[in-house]
Short mmCIF file of C-alpha atoms in Angstrom, two decimals:
data_model
loop_
_atom_site.label_atom_id
_atom_site.label_comp_id
_atom_site.label_asym_id
_atom_site.label_seq_id
_atom_site.Cartn_x
_atom_site.Cartn_y
_atom_site.Cartn_z
CA UNK A 1 7.65 34.61 -50.64
CA UNK A 2 10.95 36.48 -50.83
CA UNK A 3 13.81 34.91 -48.92
CA UNK A 4 15.23 36.49 -45.77
CA UNK A 5 19.02 36.57 -45.64
CA UNK A 6 20.71 37.16 -42.29
CA UNK A 7 24.36 38.20 -42.49
CA UNK A 8 27.02 38.94 -39.92
CA UNK A 9 27.98 42.59 -39.66
CA UNK A 10 31.55 42.73 -40.89
CA UNK A 11 32.01 46.12 -42.52
CA UNK A 12 30.79 49.70 -42.71
CA UNK A 13 27.88 48.97 -45.08
CA UNK A 14 26.29 46.37 -42.78
CA UNK A 15 26.97 48.49 -39.70
CA UNK A 16 25.29 51.51 -41.28
CA UNK A 17 22.27 49.34 -42.09
CA UNK A 18 22.28 47.95 -38.52
CA UNK A 19 22.30 51.44 -37.00
CA UNK A 20 19.73 53.02 -39.31
CA UNK A 21 17.17 50.20 -39.34
CA UNK A 22 15.23 51.48 -36.28
CA UNK A 23 14.34 54.69 -38.09
CA UNK A 24 12.20 52.73 -40.54
CA UNK A 25 10.69 50.54 -37.81
CA UNK A 26 9.74 53.44 -35.52
CA UNK A 27 8.78 56.07 -38.05
CA UNK A 28 5.21 56.17 -36.66
CA UNK A 29 5.99 55.57 -33.00
CA UNK A 30 6.23 58.87 -31.08
CA UNK A 31 7.16 56.95 -27.92
CA UNK A 32 10.46 55.72 -29.34
CA UNK A 33 13.69 57.32 -28.08
CA UNK A 34 16.65 56.73 -30.42
CA UNK A 35 20.13 55.83 -29.28
CA UNK A 36 23.19 57.86 -30.14
CA UNK A 37 24.74 56.34 -33.24
CA UNK A 38 28.25 56.87 -31.86
CA UNK A 39 27.38 54.78 -28.79
CA UNK A 40 26.13 51.93 -30.96
CA UNK A 41 29.23 51.96 -33.14
CA UNK A 42 31.55 51.96 -30.13
CA UNK A 43 29.73 48.96 -28.68
CA UNK A 44 31.26 46.85 -31.46
CA UNK A 45 34.77 48.31 -31.31
CA UNK A 46 36.97 46.13 -29.11
CA UNK A 47 39.41 48.96 -28.40
CA UNK A 48 36.57 51.10 -26.99
CA UNK A 49 34.45 48.41 -25.34
CA UNK A 50 36.25 46.68 -22.44
CA UNK A 51 33.55 43.99 -22.30
CA UNK A 52 35.37 42.24 -25.15
CA UNK A 53 37.82 41.01 -22.49
CA UNK A 54 35.22 38.48 -21.33
CA UNK A 55 32.53 38.51 -24.05
CA UNK A 56 31.93 37.54 -27.64
CA UNK A 57 29.68 39.99 -29.47
CA UNK A 58 28.26 39.44 -32.94
CA UNK A 59 25.74 41.74 -34.68
CA UNK A 60 23.57 40.52 -37.57
CA UNK A 61 21.35 42.24 -40.14
CA UNK A 62 18.44 40.63 -41.98
CA UNK A 63 17.81 41.58 -45.62
CA UNK A 64 15.02 40.94 -48.07
CA UNK A 65 15.75 41.93 -51.64
CA UNK A 66 18.82 43.77 -50.28
CA UNK A 67 16.60 45.94 -48.05
CA UNK A 68 17.28 45.78 -44.27
CA UNK A 69 14.25 44.34 -42.46
CA UNK A 70 15.69 43.28 -39.10
CA UNK A 71 18.72 43.25 -36.82
CA UNK A 72 19.96 41.43 -33.72
CA UNK A 73 23.10 41.04 -31.61
CA UNK A 74 24.38 37.78 -30.17
CA UNK A 75 26.33 38.01 -26.90
CA UNK A 76 28.20 35.36 -24.97
CA UNK A 77 29.17 36.73 -21.57
CA UNK A 78 31.66 34.16 -20.32
CA UNK A 79 31.89 35.79 -16.88
CA UNK A 80 28.11 35.56 -16.35
CA UNK A 81 27.94 32.00 -17.66
CA UNK A 82 30.70 30.95 -15.27
CA UNK A 83 29.07 32.67 -12.31
CA UNK A 84 25.58 31.27 -12.93
CA UNK A 85 26.77 27.90 -14.23
CA UNK A 86 24.98 28.31 -17.55
CA UNK A 87 25.75 28.08 -21.25
CA UNK A 88 23.59 30.97 -22.44
CA UNK A 89 23.85 33.06 -25.56
CA UNK A 90 22.07 36.38 -25.11
CA UNK A 91 20.26 38.28 -27.81
CA UNK A 92 20.10 42.04 -27.72
CA UNK A 93 19.09 45.10 -29.78
CA UNK A 94 16.55 43.02 -31.71
CA UNK A 95 14.40 44.91 -34.21
CA UNK A 96 12.22 43.52 -37.00
CA UNK A 97 9.30 44.30 -39.23
CA UNK A 98 6.02 42.54 -38.47
CA UNK A 99 6.91 39.39 -40.37
CA UNK A 100 7.46 36.11 -38.56
CA UNK A 101 9.91 34.95 -41.21
CA UNK A 102 12.19 37.85 -40.31
CA UNK A 103 12.08 37.42 -36.52
CA UNK A 104 12.52 33.66 -36.89
CA UNK A 105 15.57 34.10 -39.14
CA UNK A 106 17.18 36.53 -36.68
CA UNK A 107 16.67 34.27 -33.67
CA UNK A 108 17.90 31.28 -35.66
CA UNK A 109 21.07 33.15 -36.64
CA UNK A 110 21.97 33.90 -33.01
CA UNK A 111 20.93 30.41 -31.87
CA UNK A 112 23.17 28.70 -34.40
CA UNK A 113 26.03 31.07 -33.67
CA UNK A 114 25.64 30.29 -29.97
CA UNK A 115 25.38 26.58 -30.65
CA UNK A 116 28.66 26.71 -32.57
CA UNK A 117 30.26 28.20 -29.43
CA UNK A 118 28.93 25.45 -27.17
CA UNK A 119 25.82 27.25 -25.84
CA UNK A 120 22.56 25.40 -25.15
CA UNK A 121 20.12 28.21 -24.26
CA UNK A 122 19.18 31.55 -25.85
CA UNK A 123 17.84 34.31 -23.62
CA UNK A 124 17.01 37.96 -23.95
CA UNK A 125 16.75 40.76 -24.61
CA UNK A 126 19.79 41.19 -22.36
CA UNK A 127 22.85 43.37 -22.77
CA UNK A 128 26.43 42.56 -21.94
CA UNK A 129 26.04 43.83 -18.38
CA UNK A 130 23.13 44.55 -16.06
CA UNK A 131 23.63 48.25 -16.77
CA UNK A 132 22.69 47.81 -20.43
CA UNK A 133 19.15 47.88 -21.75
CA UNK A 134 17.25 44.70 -20.97
CA UNK A 135 13.77 43.26 -21.19
CA UNK A 136 11.26 43.38 -24.05
CA UNK A 137 8.32 45.66 -23.38
CA UNK A 138 5.10 43.63 -23.01
CA UNK A 139 2.73 46.31 -21.64
CA UNK A 140 2.14 50.09 -21.79
CA UNK A 141 3.24 50.60 -25.38
CA UNK A 142 1.55 54.03 -25.30
CA UNK A 143 3.98 55.45 -22.71
CA UNK A 144 7.07 57.43 -23.67
CA UNK A 145 10.30 55.46 -23.73
CA UNK A 146 13.62 56.57 -22.31
CA UNK A 147 17.27 56.57 -23.32
CA UNK A 148 18.00 53.87 -20.73
CA UNK A 149 15.29 51.33 -21.53
CA UNK A 150 14.00 49.32 -24.47
CA UNK A 151 10.93 50.47 -26.35
CA UNK A 152 9.38 48.11 -28.90
CA UNK A 153 6.11 47.69 -30.82
CA UNK A 154 3.38 45.46 -29.39
CA UNK A 155 3.90 42.77 -32.01
CA UNK A 156 7.40 41.92 -30.73
CA UNK A 157 6.27 39.78 -27.73
CA UNK A 158 3.69 38.03 -29.92
CA UNK A 159 6.51 36.93 -32.22
CA UNK A 160 8.56 35.64 -29.29
CA UNK A 161 5.70 33.50 -28.02
CA UNK A 162 4.98 32.15 -31.50
CA UNK A 163 8.65 31.22 -31.82
CA UNK A 164 8.42 29.07 -28.68
CA UNK A 165 10.04 31.35 -26.12
CA UNK A 166 8.90 31.35 -22.51
CA UNK A 167 9.22 33.85 -19.71
CA UNK A 168 12.41 33.75 -17.66
CA UNK A 169 11.94 36.91 -15.56
CA UNK A 170 9.87 40.09 -15.66
CA UNK A 171 10.76 43.61 -14.62
CA UNK A 172 8.43 46.50 -13.82
CA UNK A 173 9.12 50.20 -13.54
CA UNK A 174 7.81 52.44 -10.80
CA UNK A 175 6.30 55.83 -11.56
CA UNK A 176 5.63 58.34 -8.78
CA UNK A 177 4.36 61.89 -8.52
CA UNK A 178 6.88 64.07 -6.68
CA UNK A 179 5.32 65.16 -3.34
CA UNK A 180 5.70 68.77 -2.25
CA UNK A 181 7.25 67.63 1.02
CA UNK A 182 9.17 64.59 2.18
CA UNK A 183 6.65 62.06 3.53
CA UNK A 184 6.77 61.89 7.34
CA UNK A 185 7.78 58.22 7.33
CA UNK A 186 10.89 58.95 5.27
CA UNK A 187 11.75 62.08 7.27
CA UNK A 188 11.58 60.22 10.60
CA UNK A 189 13.59 57.28 9.33
CA UNK A 190 16.21 59.55 7.76
CA UNK A 191 16.65 61.41 11.06
CA UNK A 192 17.05 58.11 12.93
CA UNK A 193 19.62 56.81 10.44
CA UNK A 194 21.66 60.00 10.72
CA UNK A 195 21.56 60.18 14.52
CA UNK A 196 21.64 56.53 15.57
CA UNK A 197 23.55 54.79 12.77
CA UNK A 198 25.85 57.67 11.88
CA UNK A 199 25.20 57.78 8.14
CA UNK A 200 25.05 60.95 6.07
CA UNK A 201 24.56 62.07 2.49
CA UNK A 202 27.40 63.72 0.63
CA UNK A 203 27.54 65.17 -2.87
CA UNK A 204 30.52 64.47 -5.06
CA UNK A 205 32.16 66.57 -7.76
CA UNK A 206 33.58 65.52 -11.11
CA UNK A 207 37.02 65.53 -9.50
CA UNK A 208 35.69 63.14 -6.84
CA UNK A 209 34.11 60.93 -9.50
CA UNK A 210 37.32 60.76 -11.49
CA UNK A 211 39.23 60.20 -8.26
CA UNK A 212 38.45 57.71 -5.53
CA UNK A 213 34.65 58.01 -5.43
CA UNK A 214 33.98 56.78 -8.95
CA UNK A 215 35.55 53.39 -8.24
CA UNK A 216 33.96 53.31 -4.76
CA UNK A 217 30.51 53.76 -6.29
CA UNK A 218 30.98 51.02 -8.85
CA UNK A 219 32.54 48.65 -6.31
CA UNK A 220 29.39 49.19 -4.25
CA UNK A 221 27.23 48.42 -7.29
CA UNK A 222 29.19 45.21 -7.86
CA UNK A 223 28.64 44.16 -4.26
CA UNK A 224 24.96 45.14 -4.02
CA UNK A 225 23.92 43.66 -7.37
CA UNK A 226 25.91 40.43 -7.06
CA UNK A 227 22.87 38.19 -6.34
CA UNK A 228 20.61 39.80 -8.98
CA UNK A 229 19.52 37.83 -12.05
CA UNK A 230 22.10 37.72 -14.82
CA UNK A 231 24.55 40.09 -13.15
CA UNK A 232 28.30 39.88 -13.78
CA UNK A 233 30.73 42.13 -11.95
CA UNK A 234 32.26 45.08 -13.72
CA UNK A 235 36.01 45.14 -14.16
CA UNK A 236 38.01 48.23 -13.24
CA UNK A 237 38.41 49.03 -16.94
CA UNK A 238 34.63 48.87 -17.38
CA UNK A 239 34.15 51.07 -14.31
CA UNK A 240 36.44 53.72 -15.76
CA UNK A 241 34.58 53.56 -19.06
CA UNK A 242 31.18 54.13 -17.39
CA UNK A 243 32.62 56.92 -15.22
CA UNK A 244 34.14 58.82 -18.13
CA UNK A 245 31.34 58.24 -20.58
CA UNK A 246 28.24 58.74 -18.42
CA UNK A 247 28.69 59.48 -14.73
CA UNK A 248 30.72 62.64 -15.28
CA UNK A 249 27.88 64.14 -17.36
CA UNK A 250 25.11 63.79 -14.77
CA UNK A 251 24.18 66.72 -12.51
CA UNK A 252 25.92 65.73 -9.27
CA UNK A 253 23.23 67.20 -7.03
CA UNK A 254 21.07 64.33 -8.32
CA UNK A 255 23.51 61.66 -7.08
CA UNK A 256 23.26 61.32 -3.28
CA UNK A 257 26.11 59.21 -1.89
CA UNK A 258 25.70 57.77 1.62
CA UNK A 259 28.82 57.30 3.76
CA UNK A 260 29.34 55.96 7.26
CA UNK A 261 31.56 57.35 10.02
CA UNK A 262 34.58 55.69 8.43
CA UNK A 263 33.85 57.48 5.14
CA UNK A 264 32.98 54.19 3.43
CA UNK A 265 30.41 54.40 0.64
CA UNK A 266 27.44 52.31 1.77
CA UNK A 267 24.74 53.60 -0.56
CA UNK A 268 24.22 55.54 -3.77
CA UNK A 269 21.27 56.67 -5.86
CA UNK A 270 22.01 57.69 -9.44
CA UNK A 271 19.25 59.88 -10.87
CA UNK A 272 19.05 62.42 -13.67
CA UNK A 273 16.65 64.61 -15.53
CA UNK A 274 14.92 62.91 -18.44
CA UNK A 275 16.66 63.16 -21.81
CA UNK A 276 13.85 61.53 -23.82
CA UNK A 277 12.71 64.61 -25.74
CA UNK A 278 16.29 65.80 -26.22
CA UNK A 279 17.29 62.42 -27.66
CA UNK A 280 14.34 62.55 -30.03
CA UNK A 281 15.38 66.01 -31.21
CA UNK A 282 18.99 64.86 -31.67
CA UNK A 283 17.75 61.98 -33.88
CA UNK A 284 20.65 59.78 -32.87
CA UNK A 285 23.40 62.21 -33.84
CA UNK A 286 25.43 64.75 -31.87
CA UNK A 287 26.55 66.63 -34.98
CA UNK A 288 25.83 69.06 -36.39
CA UNK A 289 22.95 70.09 -34.11
CA UNK A 290 22.09 67.16 -31.83
CA UNK A 291 24.48 68.26 -29.07
CA UNK A 292 22.45 71.38 -28.29
CA UNK A 293 19.17 69.81 -27.03
CA UNK A 294 21.22 67.26 -25.05
CA UNK A 295 23.35 69.98 -23.46
CA UNK A 296 20.23 71.94 -22.50
CA UNK A 297 18.64 68.84 -20.98
CA UNK A 298 21.75 67.98 -18.96
CA UNK A 299 22.32 71.52 -17.66
CA UNK A 300 18.85 73.06 -17.32
CA UNK A 301 16.46 70.09 -17.06
CA UNK A 302 13.69 71.39 -19.33
CA UNK A 303 11.71 68.13 -19.16
CA UNK A 304 9.32 67.65 -16.25
CA UNK A 305 10.41 64.24 -15.02
CA UNK A 306 13.42 62.58 -13.45
CA UNK A 307 14.84 59.16 -14.19
CA UNK A 308 15.92 57.18 -11.14
CA UNK A 309 18.48 54.98 -12.82
CA UNK A 310 20.13 53.00 -10.02
CA UNK A 311 19.84 52.54 -6.27
CA UNK A 312 22.40 50.42 -4.45
CA UNK A 313 22.96 49.78 -0.74
CA UNK A 314 25.79 47.72 0.70
CA UNK A 315 24.37 44.34 1.81
CA UNK A 316 25.22 44.81 5.50
CA UNK A 317 23.30 48.12 5.51
CA UNK A 318 20.21 46.91 3.67
CA UNK A 319 16.98 47.09 5.65
CA UNK A 320 18.36 49.84 7.91
CA UNK A 321 16.56 52.80 6.34
CA UNK A 322 19.28 54.02 3.99
CA UNK A 323 16.72 54.50 1.23
CA UNK A 324 14.98 57.11 3.41
CA UNK A 325 18.14 59.22 3.20
CA UNK A 326 17.87 59.17 -0.58
CA UNK A 327 14.24 60.34 -0.56
CA UNK A 328 14.89 62.93 2.15
CA UNK A 329 17.68 64.39 0.03
CA UNK A 330 16.19 64.13 -3.47
CA UNK A 331 12.56 65.19 -3.02
CA UNK A 332 13.40 68.85 -2.14
CA UNK A 333 15.91 68.97 -5.02
CA UNK A 334 13.38 67.52 -7.48
CA UNK A 335 10.87 70.17 -6.39
CA UNK A 336 13.42 72.96 -6.71
CA UNK A 337 14.28 71.89 -10.26
CA UNK A 338 10.60 71.54 -11.16
CA UNK A 339 10.28 67.80 -11.72
CA UNK A 340 6.64 66.72 -11.49
CA UNK A 341 7.13 62.98 -11.59
CA UNK A 342 9.84 60.35 -11.68
CA UNK A 343 10.30 56.86 -13.00
CA UNK A 344 12.71 54.13 -11.98
CA UNK A 345 14.63 51.81 -14.22
CA UNK A 346 13.42 48.20 -14.51
CA UNK A 347 12.99 46.41 -11.16
CA UNK A 348 12.65 42.63 -10.91
CA UNK A 349 9.02 41.84 -10.11
CA UNK A 350 9.97 39.48 -7.25
CA UNK A 351 12.39 41.91 -5.55
CA UNK A 352 9.92 42.80 -2.82
CA UNK A 353 12.42 44.72 -0.69
CA UNK A 354 13.07 47.04 -3.62
CA UNK A 355 9.43 47.41 -4.60
CA UNK A 356 7.96 48.00 -1.12
CA UNK A 357 10.27 50.95 -0.33
CA UNK A 358 8.14 53.09 -2.66
CA UNK A 359 4.83 52.46 -0.86
CA UNK A 360 4.59 55.86 0.94
CA UNK A 361 4.80 57.56 -2.47
CA UNK A 362 1.74 55.70 -3.85
CA UNK A 363 3.61 54.16 -6.78
CA UNK A 364 2.19 53.16 -10.13
CA UNK A 365 3.72 50.04 -11.69
CA UNK A 366 4.25 50.49 -15.40
CA UNK A 367 6.11 49.19 -18.45
CA UNK A 368 6.33 45.50 -17.65
CA UNK A 369 9.15 43.99 -19.65
CA UNK A 370 10.34 40.43 -20.08
CA UNK A 371 13.43 38.32 -20.55
CA UNK A 372 12.60 35.27 -22.66
CA UNK A 373 14.43 31.97 -22.87
CA UNK A 374 14.45 28.95 -25.18
CA UNK A 375 16.58 25.86 -25.53
CA UNK A 376 18.79 25.74 -28.60
CA UNK A 377 18.50 22.75 -30.89
CA UNK A 378 20.33 21.67 -34.03
#
């Protein structure tokens, strides 16, 4: 059997192979949504990725007979390890052909790299932060992927189990049909929250986002997500990077911000129209023609579903009906745009407060995904 060689990505040749490998893996998978190549490259540039301030990041490529057959990234998030009192090395962006020798060699490369840095556990797929893609898909491989979540073939989890990994946590995603009217339960609760608690929804502009509200939103996310599995707080430099790179591009009518009487941000829902088909048409590249389908999707929402990326409520306002304000605001807007259905990002399966808020909308739980873990040995 031909030997598998796993090498660290050090130059342009290996990086090109790293970036282009998924095209051979997913050639016959219409559900796969490619990433923008520029985003992947910038992930590994310390001057463009502020996470290097507290993380070590090492990509690898696996070759057989000089042909790329797999890739993986090792991540050591020192901030997260300190917070959770762990010595974990994360693996991310793992891709491999259906050959156990390849997946084993990739995992071994990250494990040994982590071991050399004093780590004793490997876990993943996890990104650098909780806002990166996380969780290997273990169900619903027939459903369309998205630009914000991992899609992988069904043989991936089988490889992980064969390699001795066990479940650490699972996430599920929630899919709903958009009702024609706001359900009465949400409407009543929203009215109560406005009148009795003094909260209201505002819409921000790009000037607001680049001004005080951008930082306010991300400070809220830091506070609300603090107890969630694997989370590490974003620095101000990271906040500014997310604001400039992503938040400014989203249609602001799809981002309801909840403020109290003191004008403090106590809740935010970040949603957007799906970009899945546009990303497929772009084929990972903005130039020369990929920018056009993405621009159309961002401005005119030609796809029939919305992606509900993030919902955050300040801890002292949780359980007070703030989520009803989001639904009361967004459902009429979704209908006006023409969205037929919506899907959340991954939600931890044991976060019952988060999951039960969707009950009046008769949710469907889809796309279970998993973070695996395994002890590292010599």
